[in-house]
Amino acid sequence: MHFDNIVFAGGGNRCFWQAGFWSVAANELDLKPSGVVSVSAGSAMACALFAGTFDHGFAGFKQAIADNQRNLYLANLLHKQPVFPHGKLYRNAILGSIDGQALTRLHHGPEIFVLIACPPQWATGRLAFLLGMVAVGLDACNTKAVHACGGRRVGFKPLYLSVRECATPNELADLIIASSCVPPLTPQAKHNGRAIFDGGLVSNVPTDGVPQKNGQTLVLLTRQFPNLPRVEGRTYVQPSQPIPAGAWDYTNDAALQATFDLGRRDGDRFCTSASGSRP
C-alpha cells in the first residue's frame, strides 16, 4: 500500500489518535509520503511526527496537562493574566518538541502545508470574530458532513503556508497556533497585520490542499462519521470508537494516552486489513 500524500484533519486533543495510528501504520506499511496537508492541531501532530520528536513532545505535554488543574482560571482576571491556560501550554508543547535540529529535518522531509482561515477583507476586528462564531454554528448543525464548509459560506478564505517558510522554531509555533486560533482559548493570531483564525473554519479535513492528480492520499480523521466519502485516489480512516479526549480539555492526561492508544489499535487493524488485501 502506497500513499503519496497524507492529510491530517483538525480536532484539538483528538489529533493524538492520528499520532497513534501513524506510529503503527507508517512503520508497518513503510509509508513515505512526499506531501502533507494539515490543519489546526493536526499540524502539530504532523510536524512532531515527521521531525521524529513526537515521543519526547508527547511525554512533556502529558506532564504539563497532569500539572494543570483547570481549563478556566477566573481569578486571573484580577491580575490581568490569561483566563485560559491553553495558549501557553500549546506553545510550550510545540517548542518542547521542535528545536532547531528538528526544524531542519522538517525542511528536508516531505513538504508540510498548514491551513489558516482568512476572514473577508471587509471584516475586521470583532466582526471577523463574530463571523467565525457563525461559521462554527453552521458546522455544528451539520456534524455528519466530513467536509463542512461553514466558514467558506460566510466569506472566509483558505491560505496554505509551508513549514519550509518557517526559519525558527518560534515561527513554526506561530504558524501552528495560527492554524489553531480560537480566541479566547488562544491569543488572536495575525498574518500581514490581519487577524486570522483556525483553518478548520474553511476546511477541517483539508483535502483541497492536495494537488490534483498527485497520487494516492490517506486522510486521517479525528472523529467518527456515519458515511465516509468515496473519492478516487483517497482513503479515509476514522476512529473505531468515540475518542476519549476532549478537543480543548487540558486537564486529563490519561485521556490523551487513551486516545493515542486507540489510534495505535486502529492503525494495527488497518495494517492487518491492508496486508490481507494484497495479492
Coordinates of C-alpha atoms in Angstrom, one line a residue:
M1 CA 0.0 0.0 0.0
H2 CA 1.5 3.3 -1.1
F3 CA 0.4 6.9 -0.3
D4 CA 1.9 10.0 -1.9
N5 CA 0.0 12.4 0.4
I6 CA -1.2 12.4 4.0
V7 CA -4.0 14.7 5.2
F8 CA -4.1 15.5 9.0
A9 CA -7.6 16.8 10.0
G10 CA -8.0 19.1 12.9
G11 CA -9.6 18.3 16.2
G12 CA -7.5 19.6 19.1
N13 CA -6.5 16.8 21.5
R14 CA -8.4 14.3 19.4
C15 CA -5.5 14.5 16.9
F16 CA -3.5 12.3 19.3
W17 CA -5.4 9.5 17.7
Q18 CA -3.7 10.4 14.4
A19 CA -0.3 10.1 16.1
G20 CA -1.1 6.7 17.5
F21 CA -2.4 5.5 14.1
W22 CA 0.6 6.8 12.2
S23 CA 3.1 5.4 14.7
V24 CA 1.9 1.9 13.7
A25 CA 0.9 2.3 10.1
A26 CA 4.0 4.3 8.9
N27 CA 6.3 1.6 10.2
E28 CA 4.3 -1.5 9.2
L29 CA 3.5 -0.2 5.7
D30 CA 6.7 1.8 5.2
L31 CA 4.8 4.9 4.4
K32 CA 7.0 7.7 2.9
P33 CA 4.7 10.5 1.6
S34 CA 6.1 13.3 -0.5
G35 CA 3.5 15.8 0.7
V36 CA 1.5 16.5 3.8
V37 CA -1.5 18.8 4.3
S38 CA -2.7 19.7 7.8
V39 CA -4.8 22.0 9.8
S40 CA -5.1 23.1 13.4
A41 CA -3.7 20.5 15.9
G42 CA -3.3 18.1 13.1
S43 CA -0.4 20.4 12.0
A44 CA 1.2 20.0 15.4
M45 CA 1.0 16.2 15.1
A46 CA 2.3 16.2 11.5
C47 CA 5.3 18.3 12.5
A48 CA 6.2 16.3 15.6
L49 CA 5.9 13.0 13.8
F50 CA 7.9 13.9 10.7
A51 CA 10.5 15.7 12.8
G52 CA 10.9 12.4 14.8
T53 CA 10.3 14.1 18.1
F54 CA 6.8 13.1 18.9
D55 CA 7.6 10.7 21.8
H56 CA 9.5 13.4 23.7
G57 CA 7.0 16.1 23.0
F58 CA 4.1 13.9 24.0
A59 CA 5.7 13.0 27.3
G60 CA 6.2 16.7 28.1
F61 CA 2.7 17.7 27.1
K62 CA 1.1 14.9 29.2
Q63 CA 3.1 16.1 32.2
A64 CA 2.0 19.7 31.6
I65 CA -1.6 18.6 31.4
A66 CA -1.3 16.5 34.6
D67 CA 0.0 19.6 36.4
N68 CA -2.7 21.8 35.1
Q69 CA -5.8 21.7 37.3
R70 CA -8.4 23.7 35.4
N71 CA -9.4 24.9 31.9
L72 CA -10.5 28.2 33.3
Y73 CA -8.8 30.5 35.8
L74 CA -11.3 33.3 36.6
A75 CA -9.1 34.6 39.3
N76 CA -6.6 35.7 36.7
L77 CA -8.9 38.5 35.7
L78 CA -7.8 40.3 38.8
H79 CA -4.2 40.1 37.8
K80 CA -4.7 40.7 34.1
Q81 CA -3.4 37.3 33.2
P82 CA -4.8 34.8 30.7
V83 CA -8.0 33.2 31.9
F84 CA -7.5 30.2 29.7
P85 CA -4.2 28.2 30.0
H86 CA -4.4 26.7 26.5
G87 CA -2.4 29.2 24.6
K88 CA 0.7 29.0 26.8
L89 CA 0.5 25.2 27.2
Y90 CA 0.0 24.7 23.4
R91 CA 3.0 26.9 22.5
N92 CA 5.2 25.2 25.1
A93 CA 4.3 21.8 23.8
I94 CA 5.2 22.8 20.2
L95 CA 8.6 24.3 21.3
G96 CA 9.2 21.3 23.5
S97 CA 9.1 19.0 20.5
I98 CA 10.6 21.2 17.8
D99 CA 14.1 22.7 18.2
G100 CA 16.5 23.9 15.6
Q101 CA 17.6 20.4 14.6
A102 CA 14.0 19.1 14.4
L103 CA 13.1 22.1 12.2
T104 CA 16.0 21.3 9.8
R105 CA 14.7 17.7 9.5
L106 CA 11.2 19.1 8.6
H107 CA 12.8 21.3 6.0
H108 CA 14.4 18.3 4.4
G109 CA 11.4 15.9 4.7
P110 CA 8.1 15.9 2.9
E111 CA 6.7 19.4 2.4
I112 CA 4.1 20.1 5.1
F113 CA 1.4 22.6 4.3
V114 CA -0.6 24.2 7.1
L115 CA -4.1 25.7 6.5
I116 CA -5.2 29.0 8.1
A117 CA -8.5 30.8 7.6
C118 CA -8.6 34.4 6.5
P119 CA -11.7 36.5 7.1
P120 CA -13.2 38.6 4.2
Q121 CA -11.4 41.8 3.6
W122 CA -14.3 43.9 4.8
A123 CA -14.5 42.1 8.1
T124 CA -12.1 43.4 10.7
G125 CA -11.7 43.0 14.5
R126 CA -14.8 41.9 16.3
L127 CA -16.8 41.4 13.1
A128 CA -14.3 38.8 11.9
F129 CA -14.5 37.1 15.3
L130 CA -18.3 37.1 15.1
L131 CA -18.3 35.7 11.6
G132 CA -16.1 32.9 12.9
M133 CA -18.7 32.1 15.5
V134 CA -21.4 32.0 12.9
A135 CA -19.2 29.5 10.9
V136 CA -18.8 27.3 13.9
G137 CA -22.5 27.3 14.4
L138 CA -23.2 26.3 10.9
D139 CA -20.8 23.4 11.1
A140 CA -22.3 22.4 14.4
C141 CA -25.7 21.9 12.7
N142 CA -24.1 19.6 10.1
T143 CA -22.0 17.2 12.1
K144 CA -22.5 14.3 9.7
A145 CA -20.5 16.1 6.9
V146 CA -16.9 15.1 6.7
H147 CA -16.1 18.2 4.6
A148 CA -18.1 21.0 6.4
C149 CA -17.8 24.5 4.8
G150 CA -19.4 26.9 7.2
G151 CA -16.5 29.3 7.1
R152 CA -16.5 29.5 3.3
R153 CA -20.2 30.2 3.3
V154 CA -19.7 33.4 5.3
G155 CA -16.7 34.6 3.4
F156 CA -13.6 33.0 4.9
K157 CA -10.8 32.1 2.5
P158 CA -8.2 29.3 2.8
L159 CA -4.5 30.1 2.9
Y160 CA -1.9 27.3 2.8
L161 CA 1.6 28.1 4.2
S162 CA 4.6 25.8 4.0
V163 CA 6.5 24.7 7.1
R164 CA 9.6 25.3 5.0
E165 CA 8.9 29.0 5.2
C166 CA 9.5 28.9 9.0
A167 CA 13.1 29.9 9.8
T168 CA 12.9 29.3 13.5
P169 CA 11.0 27.1 15.9
N170 CA 9.1 30.1 17.2
E171 CA 8.0 30.9 13.6
L172 CA 6.7 27.3 13.3
A173 CA 4.9 27.7 16.6
D174 CA 3.3 30.9 15.4
L175 CA 2.1 29.1 12.2
I176 CA 0.6 26.1 14.0
I177 CA -1.1 28.2 16.6
A178 CA -2.4 30.5 13.9
S179 CA -3.9 27.4 12.2
S180 CA -5.5 26.6 15.6
C181 CA -6.5 30.1 16.6
V182 CA -9.8 30.0 18.6
P183 CA -10.0 33.2 20.7
P184 CA -10.2 33.5 23.7
L185 CA -8.8 30.0 24.2
T186 CA -5.7 31.1 22.2
P187 CA -4.3 34.5 21.5
Q188 CA -5.5 36.2 18.4
A189 CA -3.1 35.4 15.5
K190 CA -2.3 37.7 12.7
H191 CA -0.8 37.4 9.2
N192 CA 0.4 40.5 7.4
G193 CA -1.3 42.6 10.0
R194 CA -4.7 41.0 9.6
A195 CA -6.5 38.7 12.1
I196 CA -6.5 35.0 11.0
F197 CA -8.3 32.0 12.5
D198 CA -8.4 28.3 12.9
G199 CA -8.1 26.8 9.4
G200 CA -10.8 24.4 10.4
L201 CA -13.3 27.2 9.7
V202 CA -12.7 26.7 6.0
S203 CA -11.8 23.0 6.0
N204 CA -11.3 20.8 9.0
V205 CA -10.4 18.0 6.6
P206 CA -8.2 19.9 4.1
T207 CA -8.1 17.5 1.1
D208 CA -8.4 20.5 -1.2
G209 CA -4.8 21.4 -0.3
V210 CA -3.6 18.2 -2.1
P211 CA -2.6 18.9 -5.7
Q212 CA -4.9 17.4 -8.2
K213 CA -3.9 14.1 -9.8
N214 CA -0.9 13.8 -7.4
G215 CA -1.1 10.1 -6.5
Q216 CA -2.9 8.4 -3.6
T217 CA -3.9 10.2 -0.5
L218 CA -4.5 8.9 3.1
V219 CA -6.9 11.1 5.1
L220 CA -6.6 10.8 8.9
L221 CA -9.8 12.0 10.5
T222 CA -10.3 12.6 14.3
R223 CA -13.9 11.7 14.9
Q224 CA -16.5 9.2 13.7
F225 CA -18.8 9.9 10.7
P226 CA -21.8 7.7 9.6
N227 CA -20.6 7.8 6.0
L228 CA -17.2 8.4 4.6
P229 CA -16.8 10.0 1.1
R230 CA -15.8 7.7 -1.8
V231 CA -13.3 9.6 -3.8
E232 CA -11.0 8.1 -6.3
G233 CA -7.4 8.3 -5.1
R234 CA -8.4 8.9 -1.4
T235 CA -8.5 6.5 1.6
Y236 CA -10.3 7.9 4.6
V237 CA -9.7 6.4 8.1
Q238 CA -11.5 7.3 11.2
P239 CA -11.5 6.2 14.9
S240 CA -13.3 2.9 15.6
Q241 CA -14.7 4.3 18.8
P242 CA -15.5 7.8 20.2
I243 CA -12.2 9.4 21.1
P244 CA -11.7 9.7 24.9
A245 CA -10.0 13.1 24.9
G246 CA -11.9 16.4 24.6
A247 CA -10.6 18.7 22.0
W248 CA -9.8 21.5 24.4
D249 CA -9.7 19.7 27.7
Y250 CA -6.3 20.5 29.1
T251 CA -6.7 18.7 32.4
N252 CA -6.9 15.0 31.6
D253 CA -3.5 13.4 30.7
A254 CA -5.0 9.9 30.9
A255 CA -7.5 10.7 28.2
L256 CA -4.6 11.8 25.9
Q257 CA -2.8 8.5 26.4
A258 CA -6.1 6.6 25.8
T259 CA -6.6 8.5 22.6
F260 CA -3.1 7.7 21.4
D261 CA -3.6 4.0 22.3
L262 CA -6.9 3.9 20.4
G263 CA -5.0 5.2 17.4
R264 CA -2.4 2.5 17.7
R265 CA -5.1 -0.2 17.8
D266 CA -6.9 1.2 14.8
G267 CA -3.6 1.5 13.0
D268 CA -2.8 -2.1 13.6
R269 CA -6.3 -3.1 12.3
F270 CA -5.7 -1.0 9.2
C271 CA -2.3 -2.7 8.5
T272 CA -3.8 -6.1 9.0
S273 CA -6.6 -5.3 6.6
A274 CA -4.1 -3.9 4.1
S275 CA -1.9 -7.0 4.3
G276 CA -4.9 -9.2 3.8
S277 CA -5.9 -7.3 0.6
R278 CA -2.5 -7.8 -1.0
P279 CA -2.2 -10.5 -3.7

